[in-house]
mmCIF file of N, CA and C in Angstrom:
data_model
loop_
_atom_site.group_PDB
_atom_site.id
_atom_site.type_symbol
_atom_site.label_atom_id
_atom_site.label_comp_id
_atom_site.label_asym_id
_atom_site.label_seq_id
_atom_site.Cartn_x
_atom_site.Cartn_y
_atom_site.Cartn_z
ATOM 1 N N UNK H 1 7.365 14.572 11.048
ATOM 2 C CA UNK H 1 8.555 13.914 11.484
ATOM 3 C C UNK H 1 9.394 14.912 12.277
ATOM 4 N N UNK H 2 10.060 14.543 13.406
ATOM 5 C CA UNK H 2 10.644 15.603 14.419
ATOM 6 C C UNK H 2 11.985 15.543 13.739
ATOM 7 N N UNK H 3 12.943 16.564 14.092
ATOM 8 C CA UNK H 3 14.564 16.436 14.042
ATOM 9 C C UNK H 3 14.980 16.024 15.570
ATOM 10 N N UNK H 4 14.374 15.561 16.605
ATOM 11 C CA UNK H 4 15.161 14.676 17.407
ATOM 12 C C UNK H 4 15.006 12.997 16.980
ATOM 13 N N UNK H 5 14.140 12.557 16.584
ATOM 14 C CA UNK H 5 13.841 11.696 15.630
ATOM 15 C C UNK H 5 15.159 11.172 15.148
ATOM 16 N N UNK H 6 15.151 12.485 13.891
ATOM 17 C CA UNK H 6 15.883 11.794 12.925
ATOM 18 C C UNK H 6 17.540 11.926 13.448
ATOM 19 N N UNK H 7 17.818 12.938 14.340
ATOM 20 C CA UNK H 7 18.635 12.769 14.608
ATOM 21 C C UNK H 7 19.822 11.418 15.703
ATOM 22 N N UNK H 8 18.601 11.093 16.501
ATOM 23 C CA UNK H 8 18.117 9.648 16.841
ATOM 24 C C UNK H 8 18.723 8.667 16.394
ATOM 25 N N UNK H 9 18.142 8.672 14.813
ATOM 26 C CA UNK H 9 17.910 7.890 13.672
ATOM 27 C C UNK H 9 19.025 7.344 12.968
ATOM 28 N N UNK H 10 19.963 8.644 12.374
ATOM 29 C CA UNK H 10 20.998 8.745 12.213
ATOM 30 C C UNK H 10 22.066 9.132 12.774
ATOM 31 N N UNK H 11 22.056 9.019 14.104
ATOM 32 C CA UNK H 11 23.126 8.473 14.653
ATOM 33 C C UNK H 11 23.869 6.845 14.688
ATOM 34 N N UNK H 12 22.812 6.307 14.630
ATOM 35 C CA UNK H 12 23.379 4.539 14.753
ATOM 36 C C UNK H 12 22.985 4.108 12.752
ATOM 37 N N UNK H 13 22.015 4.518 12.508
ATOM 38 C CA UNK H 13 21.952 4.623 10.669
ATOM 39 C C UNK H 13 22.369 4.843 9.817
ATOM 40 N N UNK H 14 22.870 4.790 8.721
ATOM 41 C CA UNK H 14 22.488 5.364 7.472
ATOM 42 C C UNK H 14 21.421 5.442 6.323
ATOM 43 N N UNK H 15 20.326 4.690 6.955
ATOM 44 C CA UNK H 15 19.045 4.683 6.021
ATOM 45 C C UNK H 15 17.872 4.717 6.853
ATOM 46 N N UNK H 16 16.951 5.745 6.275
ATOM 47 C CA UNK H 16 15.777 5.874 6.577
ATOM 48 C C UNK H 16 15.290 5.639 5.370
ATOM 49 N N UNK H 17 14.065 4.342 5.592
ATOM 50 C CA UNK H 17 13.038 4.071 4.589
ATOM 51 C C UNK H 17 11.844 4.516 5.433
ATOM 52 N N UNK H 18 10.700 5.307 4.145
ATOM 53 C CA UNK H 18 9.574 6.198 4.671
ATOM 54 C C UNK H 18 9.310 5.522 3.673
ATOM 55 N N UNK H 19 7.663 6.241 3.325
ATOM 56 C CA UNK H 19 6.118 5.820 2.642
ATOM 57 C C UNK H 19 5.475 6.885 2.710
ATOM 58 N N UNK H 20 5.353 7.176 0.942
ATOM 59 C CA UNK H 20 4.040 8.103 0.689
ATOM 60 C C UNK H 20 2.741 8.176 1.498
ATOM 61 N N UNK H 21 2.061 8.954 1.253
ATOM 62 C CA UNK H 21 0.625 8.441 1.481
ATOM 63 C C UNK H 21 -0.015 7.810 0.674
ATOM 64 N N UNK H 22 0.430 7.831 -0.770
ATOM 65 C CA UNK H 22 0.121 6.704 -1.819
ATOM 66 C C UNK H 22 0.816 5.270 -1.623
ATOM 67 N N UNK H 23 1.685 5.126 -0.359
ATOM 68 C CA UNK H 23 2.411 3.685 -0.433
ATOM 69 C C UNK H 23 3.281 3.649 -1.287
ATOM 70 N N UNK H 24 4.060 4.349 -1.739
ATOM 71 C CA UNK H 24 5.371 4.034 -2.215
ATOM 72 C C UNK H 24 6.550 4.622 -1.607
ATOM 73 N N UNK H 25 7.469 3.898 -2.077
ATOM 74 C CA UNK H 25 8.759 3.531 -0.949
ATOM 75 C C UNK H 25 9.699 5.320 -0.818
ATOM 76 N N UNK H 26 10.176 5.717 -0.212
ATOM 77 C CA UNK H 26 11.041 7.087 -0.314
ATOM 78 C C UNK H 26 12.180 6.660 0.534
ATOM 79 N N UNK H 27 13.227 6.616 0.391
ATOM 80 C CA UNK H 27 14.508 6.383 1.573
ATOM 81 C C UNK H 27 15.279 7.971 1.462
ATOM 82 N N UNK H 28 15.754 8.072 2.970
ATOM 83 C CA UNK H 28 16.321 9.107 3.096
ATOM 84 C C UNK H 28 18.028 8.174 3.470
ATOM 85 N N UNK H 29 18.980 8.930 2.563
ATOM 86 C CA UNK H 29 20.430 8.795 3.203
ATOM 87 C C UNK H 29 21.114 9.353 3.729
ATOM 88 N N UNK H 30 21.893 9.069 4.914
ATOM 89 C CA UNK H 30 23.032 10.348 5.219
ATOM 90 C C UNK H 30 24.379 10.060 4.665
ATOM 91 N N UNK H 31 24.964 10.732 4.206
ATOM 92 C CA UNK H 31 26.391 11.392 4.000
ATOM 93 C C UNK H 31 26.599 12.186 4.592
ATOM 94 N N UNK H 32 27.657 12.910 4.006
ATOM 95 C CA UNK H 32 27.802 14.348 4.722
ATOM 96 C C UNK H 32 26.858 15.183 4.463
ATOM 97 N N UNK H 33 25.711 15.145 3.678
ATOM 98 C CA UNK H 33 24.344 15.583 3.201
ATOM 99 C C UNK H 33 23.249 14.543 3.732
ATOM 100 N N UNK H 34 22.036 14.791 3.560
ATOM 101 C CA UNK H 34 21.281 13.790 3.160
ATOM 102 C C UNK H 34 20.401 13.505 1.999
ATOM 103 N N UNK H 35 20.610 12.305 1.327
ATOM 104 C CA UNK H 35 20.013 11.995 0.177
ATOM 105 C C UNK H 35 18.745 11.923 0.017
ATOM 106 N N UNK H 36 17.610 12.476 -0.635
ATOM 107 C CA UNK H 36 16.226 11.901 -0.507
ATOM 108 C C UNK H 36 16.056 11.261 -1.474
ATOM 109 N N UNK H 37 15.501 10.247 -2.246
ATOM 110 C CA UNK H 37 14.822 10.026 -3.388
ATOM 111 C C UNK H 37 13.847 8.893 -3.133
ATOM 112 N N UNK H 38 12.793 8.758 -4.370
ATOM 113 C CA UNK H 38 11.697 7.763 -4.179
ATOM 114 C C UNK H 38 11.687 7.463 -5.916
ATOM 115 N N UNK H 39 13.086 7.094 -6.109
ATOM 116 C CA UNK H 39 12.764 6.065 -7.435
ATOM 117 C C UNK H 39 12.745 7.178 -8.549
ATOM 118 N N UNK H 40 12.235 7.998 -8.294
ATOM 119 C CA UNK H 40 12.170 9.074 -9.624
ATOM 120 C C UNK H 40 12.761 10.324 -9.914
ATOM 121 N N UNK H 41 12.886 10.977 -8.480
ATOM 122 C CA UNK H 41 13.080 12.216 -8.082
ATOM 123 C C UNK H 41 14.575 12.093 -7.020
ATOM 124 N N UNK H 42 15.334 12.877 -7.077
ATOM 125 C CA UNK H 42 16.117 12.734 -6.044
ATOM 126 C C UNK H 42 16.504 14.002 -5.792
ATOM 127 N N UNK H 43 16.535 14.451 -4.149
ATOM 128 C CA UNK H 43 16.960 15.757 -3.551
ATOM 129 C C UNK H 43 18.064 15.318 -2.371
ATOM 130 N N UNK H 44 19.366 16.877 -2.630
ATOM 131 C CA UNK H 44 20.371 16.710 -1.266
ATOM 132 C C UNK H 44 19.648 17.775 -0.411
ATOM 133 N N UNK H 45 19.361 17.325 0.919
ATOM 134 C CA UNK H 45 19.629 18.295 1.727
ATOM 135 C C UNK H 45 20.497 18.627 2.902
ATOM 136 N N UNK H 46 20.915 19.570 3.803
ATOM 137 C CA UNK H 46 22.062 19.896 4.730
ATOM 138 C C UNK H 46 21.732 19.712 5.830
ATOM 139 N N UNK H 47 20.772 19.311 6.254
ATOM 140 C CA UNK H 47 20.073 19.449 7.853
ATOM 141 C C UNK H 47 18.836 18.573 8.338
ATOM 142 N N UNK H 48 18.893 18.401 8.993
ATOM 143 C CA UNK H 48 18.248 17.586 10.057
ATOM 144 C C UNK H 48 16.820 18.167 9.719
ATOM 145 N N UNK H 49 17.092 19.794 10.357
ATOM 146 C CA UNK H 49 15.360 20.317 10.432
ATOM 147 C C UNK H 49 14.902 20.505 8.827
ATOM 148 N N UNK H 50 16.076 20.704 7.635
ATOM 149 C CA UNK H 50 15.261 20.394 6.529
ATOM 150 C C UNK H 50 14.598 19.053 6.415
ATOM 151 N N UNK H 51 15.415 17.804 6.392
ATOM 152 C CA UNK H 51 14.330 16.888 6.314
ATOM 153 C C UNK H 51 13.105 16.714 6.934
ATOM 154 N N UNK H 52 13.212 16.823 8.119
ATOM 155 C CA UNK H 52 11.867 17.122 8.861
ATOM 156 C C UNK H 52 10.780 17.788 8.640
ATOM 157 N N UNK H 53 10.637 18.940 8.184
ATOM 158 C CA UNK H 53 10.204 19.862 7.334
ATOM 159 C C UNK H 53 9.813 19.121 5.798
ATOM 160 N N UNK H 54 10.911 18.658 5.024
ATOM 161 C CA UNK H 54 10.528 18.298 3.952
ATOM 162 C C UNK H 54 9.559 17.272 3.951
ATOM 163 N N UNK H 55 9.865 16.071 4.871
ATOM 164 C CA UNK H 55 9.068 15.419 5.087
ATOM 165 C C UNK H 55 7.393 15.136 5.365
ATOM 166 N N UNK H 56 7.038 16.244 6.845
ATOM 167 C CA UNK H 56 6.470 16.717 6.773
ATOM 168 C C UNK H 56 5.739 17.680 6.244
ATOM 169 N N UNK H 57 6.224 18.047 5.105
ATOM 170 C CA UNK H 57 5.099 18.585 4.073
ATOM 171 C C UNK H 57 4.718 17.769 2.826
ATOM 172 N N UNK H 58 6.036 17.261 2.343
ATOM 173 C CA UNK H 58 4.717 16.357 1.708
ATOM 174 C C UNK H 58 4.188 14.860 1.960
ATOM 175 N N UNK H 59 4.233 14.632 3.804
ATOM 176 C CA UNK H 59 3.083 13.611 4.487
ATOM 177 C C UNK H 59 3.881 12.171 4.310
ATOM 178 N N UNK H 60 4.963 12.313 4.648
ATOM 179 C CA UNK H 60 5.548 10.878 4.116
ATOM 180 C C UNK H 60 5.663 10.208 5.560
ATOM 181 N N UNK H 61 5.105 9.111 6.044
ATOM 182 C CA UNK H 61 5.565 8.429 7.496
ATOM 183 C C UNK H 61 6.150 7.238 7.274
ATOM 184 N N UNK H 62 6.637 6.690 8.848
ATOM 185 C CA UNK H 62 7.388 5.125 8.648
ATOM 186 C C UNK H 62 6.420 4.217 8.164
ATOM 187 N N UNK H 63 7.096 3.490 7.796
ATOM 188 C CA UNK H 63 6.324 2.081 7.793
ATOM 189 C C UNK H 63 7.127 1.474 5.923
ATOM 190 N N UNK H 64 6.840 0.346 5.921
ATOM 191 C CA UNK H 64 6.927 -0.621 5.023
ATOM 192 C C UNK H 64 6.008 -0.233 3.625
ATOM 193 N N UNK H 65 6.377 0.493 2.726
ATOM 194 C CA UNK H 65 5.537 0.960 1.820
ATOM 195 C C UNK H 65 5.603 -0.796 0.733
ATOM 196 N N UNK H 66 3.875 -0.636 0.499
ATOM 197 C CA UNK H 66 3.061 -1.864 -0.597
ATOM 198 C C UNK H 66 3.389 -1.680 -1.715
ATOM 199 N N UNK H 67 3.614 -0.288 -2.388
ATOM 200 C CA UNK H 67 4.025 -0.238 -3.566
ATOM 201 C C UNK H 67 5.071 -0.045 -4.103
ATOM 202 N N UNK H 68 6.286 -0.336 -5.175
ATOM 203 C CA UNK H 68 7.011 -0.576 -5.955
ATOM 204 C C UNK H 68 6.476 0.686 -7.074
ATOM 205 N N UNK H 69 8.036 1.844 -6.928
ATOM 206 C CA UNK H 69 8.166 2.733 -8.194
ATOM 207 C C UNK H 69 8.202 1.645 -9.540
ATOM 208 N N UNK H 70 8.143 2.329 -10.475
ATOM 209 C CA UNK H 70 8.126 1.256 -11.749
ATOM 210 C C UNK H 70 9.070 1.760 -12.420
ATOM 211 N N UNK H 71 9.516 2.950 -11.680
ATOM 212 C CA UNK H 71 10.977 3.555 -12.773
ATOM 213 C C UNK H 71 12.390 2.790 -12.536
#
């Protein structure tokens, strides 16, 4: 995932919904931070190129995730 992207993104946004590679749902929020969580786990981060980075490492892309956390 690029940081012109997301920066893109969240300019007219406040929600990015992504997808595991297992298909489950992850939304990113902005505040004055940005929120990550996927139902179980939740991380703040400060920057653009962190999410990007975060993202891209652990493989999460757009799209409409099939599966439902159960937490």
């Amino acid at each position: 995932m690029k940081t012109a992207f997301l920066l893109a993104h969240f300019k007219w946004h406040k929600k990015l919904k992504l997808k595991t590679s297992d298909e489950y749902p992850v939304t990113v929020t902005k505040k004055h931070y940005y929120h990550v969580t996927d139902g179980i786990s939740n991380l703040d981060l400060y920057s653009e190129a962190d999410v990007a980075s975060y993202c891209e490492s652990r493989g999460f892309h757009l799209g409409k995730a099939k599966k439902k956390n159960i937490f």
